[in-house]
Coordinates of N, CA, C and O in Angstrom, one line a residue:
M1 N 0.9 -1.2 0.0 CA 0.0 0.0 0.0 C 0.9 1.2 0.0 O 1.9 1.3 0.7
R2 N 0.5 2.2 -0.7 CA 1.3 3.5 -0.8 C 1.0 4.4 0.3 O -0.1 4.4 0.9
C3 N 2.0 5.2 0.7 CA 1.9 6.2 1.7 C 0.7 7.2 1.4 O 0.6 7.6 0.2
E4 N -0.1 7.5 2.3 CA -1.2 8.3 2.1 C -0.8 9.8 2.1 O -1.7 10.7 1.8
R5 N 0.4 10.1 2.4 CA 0.9 11.5 2.4 C 1.6 11.8 1.0 O 1.3 12.7 0.3
C6 N 2.7 11.0 0.8 CA 3.5 11.3 -0.4 C 3.0 10.5 -1.7 O 3.4 10.9 -2.8
H7 N 2.3 9.4 -1.5 CA 1.9 8.5 -2.5 C 3.0 8.0 -3.4 O 2.8 7.6 -4.5
K8 N 4.2 8.0 -2.8 CA 5.4 7.5 -3.6 C 6.0 6.2 -3.0 O 6.2 5.3 -3.7
R9 N 6.2 6.2 -1.7 CA 6.8 5.1 -1.0 C 5.8 4.1 -0.4 O 4.6 4.5 -0.2
E10 N 6.3 3.0 0.0 CA 5.4 2.0 0.6 C 5.1 2.4 2.0 O 5.9 2.8 2.8
A11 N 3.8 2.3 2.4 CA 3.4 2.6 3.8 C 3.8 1.5 4.7 O 3.6 0.4 4.5
M12 N 4.5 1.9 5.8 CA 5.1 0.9 6.7 C 4.5 1.2 8.1 O 4.6 0.3 9.0
I13 N 3.9 2.3 8.3 CA 3.5 2.7 9.7 C 2.0 3.1 9.6 O 1.5 3.8 8.8
Q14 N 1.2 2.6 10.6 CA -0.2 2.9 10.7 C -0.3 3.8 12.0 O 0.1 3.4 13.1
V15 N -0.8 5.0 11.7 CA -1.0 5.9 12.8 C -2.5 6.0 13.1 O -3.3 6.2 12.2
S16 N -2.9 5.8 14.4 CA -4.3 5.8 14.8 C -4.5 6.9 15.8 O -3.8 7.0 16.7
I17 N -5.5 7.8 15.5 CA -5.8 8.9 16.5 C -7.3 8.9 16.8 O -8.1 8.8 15.9
S18 N -7.6 8.9 18.1 CA -9.0 8.9 18.5 C -9.3 10.4 18.9 O -8.6 10.9 19.8
Q19 N -10.3 11.0 18.4 CA -10.6 12.3 18.7 C -12.2 12.5 18.6 O -12.7 12.1 17.5
N20 N -12.8 13.0 19.6 CA -14.3 13.2 19.6 C -15.0 11.9 19.3 O -15.9 11.9 18.4
N21 N -14.6 10.8 19.9 CA -15.2 9.5 19.7 C -15.1 9.0 18.3 O -16.0 8.2 17.9
Q22 N -14.1 9.5 17.5 CA -14.0 9.0 16.2 C -12.5 8.6 16.0 O -11.6 9.3 16.3
K23 N -12.4 7.4 15.4 CA -11.0 6.9 15.2 C -10.6 7.2 13.7 O -11.3 7.0 12.8
N24 N -9.4 7.8 13.6 CA -8.9 8.1 12.3 C -7.6 7.3 12.1 O -6.8 7.3 13.0
E25 N -7.4 6.7 11.0 CA -6.2 5.9 10.7 C -5.5 6.5 9.5 O -6.1 7.0 8.6
L26 N -4.2 6.4 9.5 CA -3.4 7.0 8.5 C -2.2 6.0 8.2 O -1.6 5.5 9.2
F27 N -2.0 5.7 7.0 CA -0.9 4.8 6.6 C 0.2 5.6 6.0 O 0.0 6.2 4.9
L28 N 1.4 5.6 6.6 CA 2.5 6.4 6.2 C 3.8 5.6 5.9 O 4.0 4.6 6.5
C29 N 4.7 6.2 5.1 CA 6.0 5.6 4.9 C 6.8 6.1 6.1 O 6.4 7.0 6.8
D30 N 8.0 5.5 6.3 CA 8.9 5.9 7.4 C 9.2 7.4 7.3 O 9.2 8.1 8.3
T31 N 9.5 7.9 6.1 CA 10.0 9.3 5.9 C 8.9 10.2 6.3 O 9.1 11.2 7.1
C32 N 7.6 10.0 5.8 CA 6.5 10.9 6.2 C 6.2 10.9 7.6 O 5.8 11.9 8.2
A33 N 6.2 9.7 8.2 CA 5.9 9.5 9.6 C 6.9 10.3 10.4 O 6.5 11.0 11.4
H34 N 8.1 10.2 10.1 CA 9.2 10.9 10.8 C 9.0 12.4 10.7 O 9.1 13.1 11.6
E35 N 8.7 12.9 9.5 CA 8.5 14.3 9.2 C 7.4 14.8 10.0 O 7.4 15.9 10.6
L36 N 6.3 14.1 10.1 CA 5.1 14.5 10.8 C 5.3 14.5 12.3 O 4.9 15.4 13.1
L37 N 6.0 13.5 12.8 CA 6.2 13.4 14.3 C 7.4 14.1 14.8 O 7.5 14.4 16.0
Q38 N 8.3 14.5 13.9 CA 9.5 15.2 14.4 C 9.6 16.6 13.7 O 10.3 16.8 12.8
S39 N 8.7 17.5 14.2 CA 8.7 18.8 13.6 C 9.8 19.6 14.4 O 10.4 19.2 15.3
N40 N 10.0 20.8 13.9 CA 11.1 21.7 14.5 C 10.7 22.0 16.0 O 11.6 22.1 16.8
N41 N 9.5 22.2 16.3 CA 9.1 22.4 17.7 C 8.8 21.1 18.4 O 8.0 20.3 17.8
D42 N 9.3 20.8 19.5 CA 9.1 19.5 20.2 C 7.9 19.5 21.1 O 7.7 18.6 21.9
T43 N 7.0 20.4 21.0 CA 5.9 20.4 22.0 C 4.8 19.5 21.4 O 4.6 19.3 20.2
K44 N 4.1 18.8 22.3 CA 3.1 17.8 22.0 C 2.0 18.5 21.2 O 1.4 17.9 20.3
H45 N 1.6 19.7 21.6 CA 0.5 20.4 20.9 C 0.8 20.6 19.5 O -0.1 20.4 18.6
Q46 N 2.0 21.0 19.1 CA 2.4 21.2 17.7 C 2.3 19.9 17.0 O 1.8 19.9 15.8
H47 N 2.7 18.8 17.6 CA 2.7 17.5 16.9 C 1.3 17.1 16.6 O 0.9 16.7 15.5
H48 N 0.4 17.2 17.6 CA -1.0 16.8 17.4 C -1.7 17.7 16.4 O -2.4 17.2 15.6
H49 N -1.4 19.0 16.4 CA -2.0 19.9 15.5 C -1.6 19.6 14.1 O -2.4 19.5 13.2
S50 N -0.3 19.3 13.8 CA 0.2 19.0 12.5 C -0.4 17.7 12.0 O -0.8 17.6 10.9
L51 N -0.4 16.7 12.8 CA -1.0 15.4 12.4 C -2.5 15.5 12.2 O -3.0 14.9 11.2
N52 N -3.2 16.1 13.1 CA -4.7 16.3 12.9 C -5.0 17.0 11.6 O -5.9 16.7 10.9
K53 N -4.2 18.1 11.4 CA -4.4 18.9 10.1 C -4.3 18.0 8.9 O -5.1 18.0 8.0
F54 N -3.2 17.1 8.9 CA -3.0 16.2 7.8 C -4.1 15.2 7.7 O -4.5 14.9 6.6
I55 N -4.5 14.6 8.8 CA -5.6 13.6 8.7 C -6.9 14.2 8.2 O -7.6 13.7 7.3
L56 N -7.2 15.4 8.6 CA -8.5 16.1 8.1 C -8.4 16.3 6.6 O -9.3 16.2 5.9
K57 N -7.2 16.8 6.2 CA -6.9 17.0 4.8 C -7.1 15.7 4.0 O -7.7 15.7 2.9
S58 N -6.5 14.7 4.5 CA -6.5 13.4 3.7 C -7.9 12.8 3.7 O -8.3 12.1 2.8
Q59 N -8.7 13.1 4.8 CA -10.1 12.6 4.8 C -11.0 13.2 3.7 O -11.9 12.6 3.2
S60 N -10.7 14.5 3.4 CA -11.4 15.2 2.4 C -11.1 14.7 1.0 O -11.8 14.9 0.0
E61 N -10.0 14.0 0.8 CA -9.5 13.4 -0.4 C -9.8 11.9 -0.6 O -9.1 11.3 -1.3
V62 N -10.7 11.4 0.2 CA -11.0 9.9 0.2 C -11.5 9.5 -1.1 O -12.5 10.0 -1.6
K63 N -10.9 8.4 -1.6 CA -11.3 7.8 -2.9 C -12.5 6.9 -2.5 O -12.4 6.1 -1.6
T64 N -13.6 6.9 -3.3 CA -14.7 6.0 -3.1 C -15.1 5.3 -4.4 O -14.8 5.9 -5.5
C65 N -15.6 4.1 -4.3 CA -16.1 3.4 -5.4 C -17.3 4.1 -6.0 O -18.3 4.3 -5.2
P66 N -17.4 4.3 -7.3 CA -18.6 5.0 -7.8 C -19.8 4.2 -7.8 O -20.9 4.7 -7.8
T67 N -19.7 2.8 -7.7 CA -20.8 2.0 -7.8 C -21.5 1.7 -6.4 O -22.7 1.9 -6.2
C68 N -20.6 1.4 -5.4 CA -21.2 1.0 -4.1 C -20.8 2.0 -3.0 O -21.4 1.9 -1.9
G69 N -19.9 2.9 -3.3 CA -19.6 3.9 -2.3 C -18.6 3.5 -1.2 O -18.3 4.2 -0.3
S70 N -18.0 2.3 -1.4 CA -17.0 1.8 -0.5 C -15.7 2.7 -0.5 O -15.4 3.2 -1.6
T71 N -15.1 2.8 0.6 CA -13.8 3.5 0.7 C -12.7 2.5 1.0 O -13.0 1.4 1.5
L72 N -11.5 2.9 0.8 CA -10.4 2.0 1.1 C -10.4 1.6 2.6 O -10.1 0.5 3.0
Q73 N -10.8 2.6 3.5 CA -10.8 2.3 4.9 C -11.9 1.3 5.2 O -11.7 0.4 6.0
S74 N -13.1 1.4 4.6 CA -14.1 0.4 4.8 C -13.7 -1.0 4.4 O -14.0 -2.0 5.0
I75 N -13.0 -1.0 3.3 CA -12.5 -2.3 2.8 C -11.5 -2.9 3.7 O -11.5 -4.1 4.1
R76 N -10.6 -2.1 4.3 CA -9.6 -2.6 5.3 C -10.3 -3.0 6.5 O -10.0 -4.1 7.1
D77 N -11.3 -2.3 7.0 CA -12.0 -2.6 8.2 C -12.8 -3.9 8.1 O -12.8 -4.8 9.0
N78 N -13.5 -4.1 6.9 CA -14.4 -5.2 6.7 C -13.6 -6.4 6.2 O -14.1 -7.6 6.3
G79 N -12.5 -6.2 5.5 CA -11.8 -7.2 4.8 C -12.6 -7.7 3.6 O -12.3 -8.8 3.0
L80 N -13.5 -6.9 3.1 CA -14.3 -7.3 1.9 C -14.4 -6.1 1.0 O -14.6 -5.0 1.4
F81 N -14.4 -6.4 -0.3 CA -14.7 -5.4 -1.3 C -16.2 -5.3 -1.5 O -16.9 -6.3 -1.4
G82 N -16.7 -4.1 -1.7 CA -18.1 -3.9 -1.8 C -18.8 -4.4 -3.1 O -19.9 -4.9 -3.0
C83 N -18.0 -4.3 -4.2 CA -18.6 -4.8 -5.5 C -17.4 -5.1 -6.4 O -16.2 -4.8 -6.1
G84 N -17.7 -5.5 -7.6 CA -16.7 -5.8 -8.6 C -15.9 -4.6 -9.0 O -14.7 -4.6 -9.4
D85 N -16.6 -3.4 -9.1 CA -15.9 -2.2 -9.5 C -14.9 -1.7 -8.5 O -14.0 -0.9 -8.8
C86 N -15.0 -2.2 -7.2 CA -14.0 -1.8 -6.2 C -12.6 -2.2 -6.6 O -11.6 -1.5 -6.3
Y87 N -12.5 -3.4 -7.3 CA -11.2 -3.8 -7.7 C -10.6 -2.9 -8.7 O -9.4 -2.7 -8.7
K88 N -11.4 -2.3 -9.6 CA -10.9 -1.3 -10.6 C -10.5 0.0 -9.9 O -9.5 0.6 -10.1
T89 N -11.5 0.5 -9.0 CA -11.3 1.7 -8.3 C -10.0 1.7 -7.4 O -9.3 2.7 -7.4
F90 N -9.8 0.7 -6.7 CA -8.7 0.5 -5.8 C -7.6 -0.4 -6.3 O -7.0 -1.2 -5.6
S91 N -7.4 -0.4 -7.6 CA -6.5 -1.4 -8.2 C -5.1 -1.3 -7.7 O -4.5 -2.4 -7.5
E92 N -4.6 -0.1 -7.4 CA -3.2 0.0 -6.8 C -3.2 -0.7 -5.4 O -2.2 -1.4 -5.1
E93 N -4.2 -0.5 -4.6 CA -4.2 -1.0 -3.2 C -4.7 -2.4 -3.2 O -4.4 -3.1 -2.2
A94 N -5.5 -2.8 -4.1 CA -6.2 -4.2 -4.1 C -5.2 -5.3 -4.0 O -5.3 -6.2 -3.1
N95 N -4.1 -5.3 -4.8 CA -3.1 -6.3 -4.7 C -2.5 -6.4 -3.4 O -2.2 -7.5 -2.9
Q96 N -2.2 -5.3 -2.8 CA -1.5 -5.3 -1.5 C -2.5 -5.8 -0.4 O -2.1 -6.6 0.5
I97 N -3.7 -5.5 -0.5 CA -4.7 -6.0 0.5 C -4.9 -7.5 0.3 O -4.9 -8.2 1.3
I98 N -5.0 -7.9 -0.9 CA -5.2 -9.3 -1.2 C -4.0 -10.1 -0.7 O -4.1 -11.2 -0.1
N99 N -2.8 -9.6 -1.0 CA -1.5 -10.3 -0.6 C -1.5 -10.4 0.9 O -1.0 -11.4 1.4
R100 N -1.9 -9.4 1.6 CA -1.8 -9.4 3.1 C -2.8 -10.4 3.6 O -2.5 -11.2 4.5
A101 N -4.0 -10.5 3.0 CA -5.0 -11.4 3.5 C -4.7 -12.8 3.1 O -5.0 -13.8 3.8
Q102 N -4.0 -13.0 2.0 CA -3.6 -14.4 1.5 C -2.2 -14.8 1.9 O -1.7 -15.8 1.4
L103 N -1.7 -14.1 2.9 CA -0.3 -14.5 3.4 C 0.7 -14.5 2.3 O 1.5 -15.4 2.1
L104 N 0.7 -13.4 1.6 CA 1.7 -13.1 0.5 C 1.6 -14.0 -0.7 O 2.5 -14.1 -1.5
K105 N 0.4 -14.6 -0.9 CA 0.2 -15.4 -2.1 C -0.5 -14.5 -3.2 O -1.4 -13.7 -2.8
D106 N -0.2 -14.7 -4.4 CA -0.8 -13.9 -5.5 C -2.2 -14.3 -5.9 O -3.0 -13.5 -6.4
S107 N -2.6 -15.5 -5.6 CA -3.9 -16.0 -6.0 C -4.6 -16.7 -4.8 O -3.9 -17.2 -3.9
H108 N -5.9 -16.7 -4.9 CA -6.7 -17.3 -3.8 C -7.0 -18.8 -4.2 O -7.5 -19.0 -5.3
T109 N -6.5 -19.7 -3.4 CA -6.8 -21.1 -3.7 C -8.1 -21.6 -3.1 O -8.6 -22.6 -3.6
G110 N -8.5 -21.0 -2.1 CA -9.8 -21.4 -1.5 C -9.7 -22.7 -0.7 O -8.7 -23.3 -0.6
K111 N -10.9 -23.2 -0.3 CA -10.9 -24.4 0.4 C -11.4 -25.5 -0.5 O -12.1 -25.3 -1.5
V112 N -11.1 -26.7 -0.2 CA -11.5 -27.9 -1.0 C -12.4 -28.7 -0.1 O -12.0 -29.1 1.0
P113 N -13.5 -29.2 -0.6 CA -14.4 -30.0 0.1 C -13.7 -31.3 0.5 O -12.9 -31.8 -0.3
G114 N -13.9 -31.8 1.7 CA -13.2 -33.0 2.2 C -13.3 -34.2 1.2 O -12.3 -34.9 1.1
S115 N -14.5 -34.4 0.6 CA -14.6 -35.5 -0.3 C -13.8 -35.4 -1.5 O -13.4 -36.4 -2.2
Y116 N -13.5 -34.2 -1.9 CA -12.7 -34.0 -3.1 C -11.2 -33.9 -2.9 O -10.4 -34.1 -3.8
E117 N -10.8 -33.7 -1.6 CA -9.4 -33.5 -1.3 C -8.6 -34.8 -1.6 O -7.5 -34.7 -2.1
M118 N -9.2 -36.0 -1.3 CA -8.5 -37.2 -1.5 C -8.3 -37.4 -3.0 O -7.2 -37.8 -3.5
Y119 N -9.3 -37.0 -3.8 CA -9.2 -37.1 -5.3 C -8.0 -36.3 -5.8 O -7.3 -36.7 -6.6
L120 N -8.0 -35.0 -5.3 CA -6.9 -34.1 -5.7 C -5.5 -34.6 -5.4 O -4.6 -34.5 -6.2
K121 N -5.4 -35.2 -4.2 CA -4.1 -35.7 -3.8 C -3.7 -36.9 -4.7 O -2.5 -37.0 -5.1
Q122 N -4.7 -37.7 -5.0 CA -4.4 -38.9 -5.9 C -4.0 -38.4 -7.3 O -3.0 -38.9 -7.9
E123 N -4.7 -37.3 -7.8 CA -4.3 -36.8 -9.1 C -2.9 -36.2 -9.1 O -2.2 -36.3 -10.1
E124 N -2.6 -35.5 -8.0 CA -1.2 -34.9 -7.9 C -0.2 -36.1 -7.9 O 0.9 -35.9 -8.5
K125 N -0.5 -37.1 -7.2 CA 0.5 -38.3 -7.1 C 0.6 -38.9 -8.5 O 1.8 -39.2 -8.9
I126 N -0.5 -39.1 -9.2 CA -0.4 -39.6 -10.6 C 0.4 -38.7 -11.5 O 1.3 -39.2 -12.2
E127 N 0.2 -37.4 -11.4 CA 0.9 -36.5 -12.2 C 2.4 -36.6 -11.9 O 3.3 -36.6 -12.9
A128 N 2.8 -36.6 -10.7 CA 4.2 -36.7 -10.3 C 4.8 -38.0 -10.8 O 6.0 -38.0 -11.3
L129 N 4.1 -39.1 -10.7 CA 4.6 -40.4 -11.2 C 4.7 -40.4 -12.7 O 5.7 -41.0 -13.2
E130 N 3.8 -39.7 -13.4 CA 3.9 -39.6 -14.9 C 5.2 -38.8 -15.3 O 5.9 -39.2 -16.3
K131 N 5.5 -37.8 -14.6 CA 6.7 -37.0 -14.8 C 8.0 -37.9 -14.6 O 8.9 -37.9 -15.4
K132 N 7.9 -38.7 -13.5 CA 9.0 -39.6 -13.2 C 9.2 -40.6 -14.3 O 10.3 -41.0 -14.7
L133 N 8.0 -41.1 -14.7 CA 8.0 -42.2 -15.8 C 8.7 -41.6 -17.1 O 9.5 -42.3 -17.7
D134 N 8.3 -40.4 -17.4 CA 8.9 -39.8 -18.6 C 10.4 -39.7 -18.5 O 11.2 -40.0 -19.5
K135 N 10.9 -39.3 -17.3 CA 12.4 -39.2 -17.1 C 13.0 -40.5 -17.2 O 14.1 -40.7 -17.8
L136 N 12.4 -41.6 -16.7 CA 13.0 -42.9 -16.7 C 13.0 -43.4 -18.1 O 14.0 -44.1 -18.5
V137 N 12.0 -43.2 -18.9 CA 12.0 -43.6 -20.3 C 13.1 -42.9 -21.1 O 13.8 -43.5 -21.9
K138 N 13.2 -41.6 -20.9 CA 14.3 -40.8 -21.6 C 15.7 -41.3 -21.2 O 16.6 -41.3 -22.1
T139 N 15.8 -41.8 -20.0 CA 17.2 -42.3 -19.6 C 17.3 -43.8 -19.8 O 18.3 -44.4 -19.4
Q140 N 16.3 -44.4 -20.4 CA 16.2 -45.8 -20.8 C 16.3 -46.7 -19.6 O 17.0 -47.8 -19.7
E141 N 15.7 -46.3 -18.5 CA 15.7 -47.2 -17.3 C 14.3 -47.9 -17.3 O 13.4 -47.6 -16.6
F142 N 14.2 -48.9 -18.2 CA 12.9 -49.5 -18.5 C 12.3 -50.3 -17.4 O 11.1 -50.4 -17.2
E143 N 13.2 -51.0 -16.6 CA 12.7 -51.9 -15.6 C 12.0 -51.0 -14.5 O 10.9 -51.3 -14.1
E144 N 12.6 -49.9 -14.1 CA 12.0 -49.1 -13.1 C 10.8 -48.3 -13.7 O 9.8 -48.1 -13.0
A145 N 10.9 -48.0 -15.0 CA 9.8 -47.3 -15.6 C 8.5 -48.3 -15.7 O 7.4 -47.8 -15.5
A146 N 8.7 -49.6 -15.8 CA 7.6 -50.5 -15.9 C 6.9 -50.6 -14.5 O 5.7 -50.6 -14.4
I147 N 7.7 -50.5 -13.4 CA 7.2 -50.5 -12.1 C 6.3 -49.2 -11.8 O 5.2 -49.3 -11.3
I148 N 6.8 -48.1 -12.3 CA 6.1 -46.8 -12.1 C 4.8 -46.9 -13.0 O 3.7 -46.4 -12.6
R149 N 4.9 -47.4 -14.2 CA 3.8 -47.5 -15.1 C 2.7 -48.3 -14.4 O 1.5 -48.0 -14.4
D150 N 3.0 -49.4 -13.8 CA 2.0 -50.3 -13.1 C 1.4 -49.6 -11.9 O 0.2 -49.7 -11.7
E151 N 2.2 -48.8 -11.2 CA 1.7 -48.1 -10.1 C 0.7 -47.0 -10.6 O -0.4 -46.8 -9.9
I152 N 1.0 -46.3 -11.7 CA 0.1 -45.3 -12.2 C -1.2 -46.0 -12.6 O -2.3 -45.5 -12.4
K153 N -1.1 -47.2 -13.3 CA -2.3 -47.9 -13.8 C -3.2 -48.3 -12.6 O -4.4 -48.2 -12.6
A154 N -2.5 -48.8 -11.5 CA -3.3 -49.2 -10.3 C -4.0 -48.0 -9.7 O -5.2 -48.1 -9.2
L155 N -3.3 -46.8 -9.6 CA -4.0 -45.6 -9.0 C -5.2 -45.2 -9.9 O -6.2 -44.8 -9.4
K156 N -5.0 -45.3 -11.2 CA -6.1 -44.9 -12.1 C -7.3 -45.8 -12.0 O -8.4 -45.4 -12.0
E157 N -7.0 -47.1 -11.8 CA -8.1 -48.1 -11.6 C -8.8 -47.8 -10.3 O -10.1 -47.9 -10.3
D158 N -8.1 -47.5 -9.2 CA -8.7 -47.2 -8.0 C -9.6 -46.0 -8.1 O -10.7 -45.9 -7.6
D159 N -9.2 -45.0 -8.9 CA -9.9 -43.8 -9.1 C -11.2 -44.1 -9.9 O -12.3 -43.6 -9.5
N160 N -11.2 -45.0 -10.9 CA -12.3 -45.4 -11.6 C -13.3 -46.2 -10.8 O -14.5 -46.0 -10.9
D161 N -12.8 -47.0 -9.9 CA -13.7 -47.8 -9.0 C -14.4 -46.8 -8.0 O -15.6 -47.0 -7.8
E162 N -13.8 -45.8 -7.5 CA -14.4 -44.8 -6.6 C -15.5 -44.0 -7.4 O -16.6 -43.8 -6.8
D163 N -15.2 -43.7 -8.6 CA -16.2 -42.9 -9.4 C -17.4 -43.8 -9.6 O -18.6 -43.3 -9.6
E164 N -17.3 -45.1 -9.9 CA -18.4 -46.0 -10.1 C -19.2 -46.1 -8.8 O -20.5 -46.2 -8.9
S165 N -18.6 -46.2 -7.7 CA -19.3 -46.4 -6.4 C -20.1 -45.1 -6.1 O -21.1 -45.2 -5.5
L166 N -19.5 -44.0 -6.4 CA -20.2 -42.7 -6.2 C -21.4 -42.6 -7.1 O -22.5 -42.1 -6.6
A167 N -21.3 -43.1 -8.3 CA -22.4 -43.0 -9.2 C -23.6 -43.9 -8.8 O -24.8 -43.6 -9.0
E168 N -23.2 -45.0 -8.2 CA -24.3 -46.0 -7.7 C -25.1 -45.4 -6.6 O -26.3 -45.7 -6.4
K169 N -24.5 -44.6 -5.8 CA -25.1 -44.0 -4.6 C -26.1 -42.9 -5.0 O -27.0 -42.6 -5.1

Protein backbone atom coordinates (compact mmCIF):
# COMPACT_ATOMS: atom_id res chain seq x y z
CA MET A 1 0.00 0.00 0.00
CA ARG A 2 1.30 3.47 -0.84
CA CYS A 3 1.87 6.19 1.73
CA GLU A 4 -1.25 8.34 2.09
CA ARG A 5 0.89 11.48 2.35
CA CYS A 6 3.49 11.32 -0.42
CA HIS A 7 1.87 8.55 -2.53
CA LYS A 8 5.39 7.48 -3.59
CA ARG A 9 6.81 5.07 -1.03
CA GLU A 10 5.41 1.95 0.60
CA ALA A 11 3.37 2.63 3.77
CA MET A 12 5.05 0.94 6.71
CA ILE A 13 3.46 2.69 9.68
CA GLN A 14 -0.17 2.89 10.73
CA VAL A 15 -1.04 5.93 12.83
CA SER A 16 -4.35 5.83 14.75
CA ILE A 17 -5.81 8.89 16.47
CA SER A 18 -9.04 8.94 18.46
CA GLN A 19 -10.65 12.34 18.72
CA ASN A 20 -14.26 13.22 19.58
CA ASN A 21 -15.18 9.51 19.74
CA GLN A 22 -13.99 9.05 16.17
CA LYS A 23 -11.04 6.88 15.17
CA ASN A 24 -8.87 8.09 12.30
CA GLU A 25 -6.19 5.94 10.70
CA LEU A 26 -3.37 6.97 8.46
CA PHE A 27 -0.89 4.76 6.62
CA LEU A 28 2.53 6.40 6.17
CA CYS A 29 5.99 5.60 4.91
CA ASP A 30 8.88 5.90 7.36
CA THR A 31 9.96 9.26 5.94
CA CYS A 32 6.54 10.94 6.15
CA ALA A 33 5.87 9.53 9.60
CA HIS A 34 9.20 10.87 10.79
CA GLU A 35 8.52 14.29 9.23
CA LEU A 36 5.10 14.54 10.85
CA LEU A 37 6.18 13.38 14.26
CA GLN A 38 9.53 15.18 14.36
CA SER A 39 8.75 18.81 13.64
CA ASN A 40 11.05 21.67 14.53
CA ASN A 41 9.09 22.39 17.71
CA ASP A 42 9.07 19.50 20.17
CA THR A 43 5.85 20.44 21.95
CA LYS A 44 3.09 17.83 21.96
CA HIS A 45 0.49 20.41 20.95
CA GLN A 46 2.39 21.20 17.75
CA HIS A 47 2.70 17.49 16.89
CA HIS A 48 -0.99 16.80 17.41
CA HIS A 49 -1.98 19.91 15.49
CA SER A 50 0.23 19.00 12.52
CA LEU A 51 -0.98 15.38 12.44
CA ASN A 52 -4.66 16.27 12.92
CA LYS A 53 -4.44 18.87 10.14
CA PHE A 54 -2.99 16.25 7.80
CA ILE A 55 -5.61 13.63 8.72
CA LEU A 56 -8.46 16.07 8.13
CA LYS A 57 -6.95 17.03 4.76
CA SER A 58 -6.52 13.38 3.73
CA GLN A 59 -10.10 12.55 4.76
CA SER A 60 -11.45 15.18 2.38
CA GLU A 61 -9.53 13.44 -0.45
CA VAL A 62 -10.95 9.95 0.24
CA LYS A 63 -11.34 7.81 -2.88
CA THR A 64 -14.71 6.02 -3.09
CA CYS A 65 -16.09 3.38 -5.41
CA PRO A 66 -18.57 5.01 -7.82
CA THR A 67 -20.84 1.95 -7.79
CA CYS A 68 -21.18 1.00 -4.12
CA GLY A 69 -19.56 3.92 -2.28
CA SER A 70 -16.99 1.78 -0.47
CA THR A 71 -13.84 3.50 0.72
CA LEU A 72 -10.39 2.03 1.14
CA GLN A 73 -10.83 2.33 4.89
CA SER A 74 -14.13 0.40 4.84
CA ILE A 75 -12.48 -2.33 2.77
CA ARG A 76 -9.61 -2.56 5.26
CA ASP A 77 -12.04 -2.61 8.21
CA ASN A 78 -14.39 -5.24 6.73
CA GLY A 79 -11.83 -7.23 4.80
CA LEU A 80 -14.31 -7.28 1.91
CA PHE A 81 -14.66 -5.36 -1.34
CA GLY A 82 -18.12 -3.87 -1.79
CA CYS A 83 -18.57 -4.83 -5.46
CA GLY A 84 -16.66 -5.82 -8.60
CA ASP A 85 -15.92 -2.19 -9.48
CA CYS A 86 -14.00 -1.78 -6.19
CA TYR A 87 -11.19 -3.85 -7.72
CA LYS A 88 -10.88 -1.31 -10.55
CA THR A 89 -11.27 1.74 -8.32
CA PHE A 90 -8.71 0.55 -5.79
CA SER A 91 -6.51 -1.37 -8.24
CA GLU A 92 -3.24 -0.03 -6.77
CA GLU A 93 -4.21 -0.98 -3.24
CA ALA A 94 -6.16 -4.16 -4.08
CA ASN A 95 -3.11 -6.34 -4.72
CA GLN A 96 -1.53 -5.30 -1.45
CA ILE A 97 -4.74 -5.96 0.50
CA ILE A 98 -5.19 -9.35 -1.15
CA ASN A 99 -1.55 -10.32 -0.60
CA ARG A 100 -1.81 -9.39 3.06
CA ALA A 101 -5.02 -11.41 3.46
CA GLN A 102 -3.65 -14.38 1.52
CA LEU A 103 -0.33 -14.48 3.43
CA LEU A 104 1.67 -13.05 0.50
CA LYS A 105 0.22 -15.39 -2.14
CA ASP A 106 -0.80 -13.89 -5.48
CA SER A 107 -3.89 -15.99 -5.97
CA HIS A 108 -6.67 -17.33 -3.80
CA THR A 109 -6.77 -21.10 -3.69
CA GLY A 110 -9.82 -21.40 -1.47
CA LYS A 111 -10.95 -24.44 0.45
CA VAL A 112 -11.46 -27.89 -0.98
CA PRO A 113 -14.39 -30.05 0.13
CA GLY A 114 -13.24 -33.01 2.19
CA SER A 115 -14.65 -35.55 -0.27
CA TYR A 116 -12.72 -33.97 -3.15
CA GLU A 117 -9.43 -33.53 -1.27
CA MET A 118 -8.47 -37.21 -1.54
CA TYR A 119 -9.19 -37.15 -5.28
CA LEU A 120 -6.92 -34.10 -5.75
CA LYS A 121 -4.11 -35.73 -3.78
CA GLN A 122 -4.35 -38.85 -5.90
CA GLU A 123 -4.34 -36.78 -9.11
CA GLU A 124 -1.22 -34.94 -7.93
CA LYS A 125 0.46 -38.26 -7.13
CA ILE A 126 -0.40 -39.64 -10.58
CA GLU A 127 0.94 -36.49 -12.24
CA ALA A 128 4.21 -36.72 -10.29
CA LEU A 129 4.59 -40.38 -11.19
CA GLU A 130 3.94 -39.63 -14.87
CA LYS A 131 6.74 -37.04 -14.84
CA LYS A 132 9.03 -39.57 -13.18
CA LEU A 133 8.03 -42.16 -15.79
CA ASP A 134 8.91 -39.76 -18.62
CA LYS A 135 12.37 -39.18 -17.13
CA LEU A 136 12.96 -42.90 -16.70
CA VAL A 137 11.97 -43.63 -20.30
CA LYS A 138 14.26 -40.84 -21.59
CA THR A 139 17.17 -42.28 -19.59
CA GLN A 140 16.22 -45.77 -20.79
CA GLU A 141 15.68 -47.20 -17.31
CA PHE A 142 12.91 -49.47 -18.52
CA GLU A 143 12.67 -51.86 -15.56
CA GLU A 144 12.03 -49.05 -13.10
CA ALA A 145 9.76 -47.35 -15.65
CA ALA A 146 7.62 -50.50 -15.85
CA ILE A 147 7.17 -50.48 -12.06
CA ILE A 148 6.09 -46.82 -12.13
CA ARG A 149 3.77 -47.53 -15.09
CA ASP A 150 2.05 -50.30 -13.13
CA GLU A 151 1.72 -48.05 -10.09
CA ILE A 152 0.06 -45.34 -12.22
CA LYS A 153 -2.28 -47.92 -13.75
CA ALA A 154 -3.29 -49.17 -10.29
CA LEU A 155 -3.97 -45.64 -9.03
CA LYS A 156 -6.10 -44.86 -12.08
CA GLU A 157 -8.09 -48.09 -11.62
CA ASP A 158 -8.72 -47.20 -7.95
CA ASP A 159 -9.92 -43.80 -9.11
CA ASN A 160 -12.34 -45.39 -11.63
CA ASP A 161 -13.68 -47.78 -8.96
CA GLU A 162 -14.41 -44.83 -6.63
CA ASP A 163 -16.19 -42.93 -9.43
CA GLU A 164 -18.42 -45.96 -10.13
CA SER A 165 -19.30 -46.42 -6.44
CA LEU A 166 -20.23 -42.72 -6.15
CA ALA A 167 -22.42 -42.99 -9.25
CA GLU A 168 -24.29 -45.96 -7.72
CA LYS A 169 -25.15 -43.99 -4.59
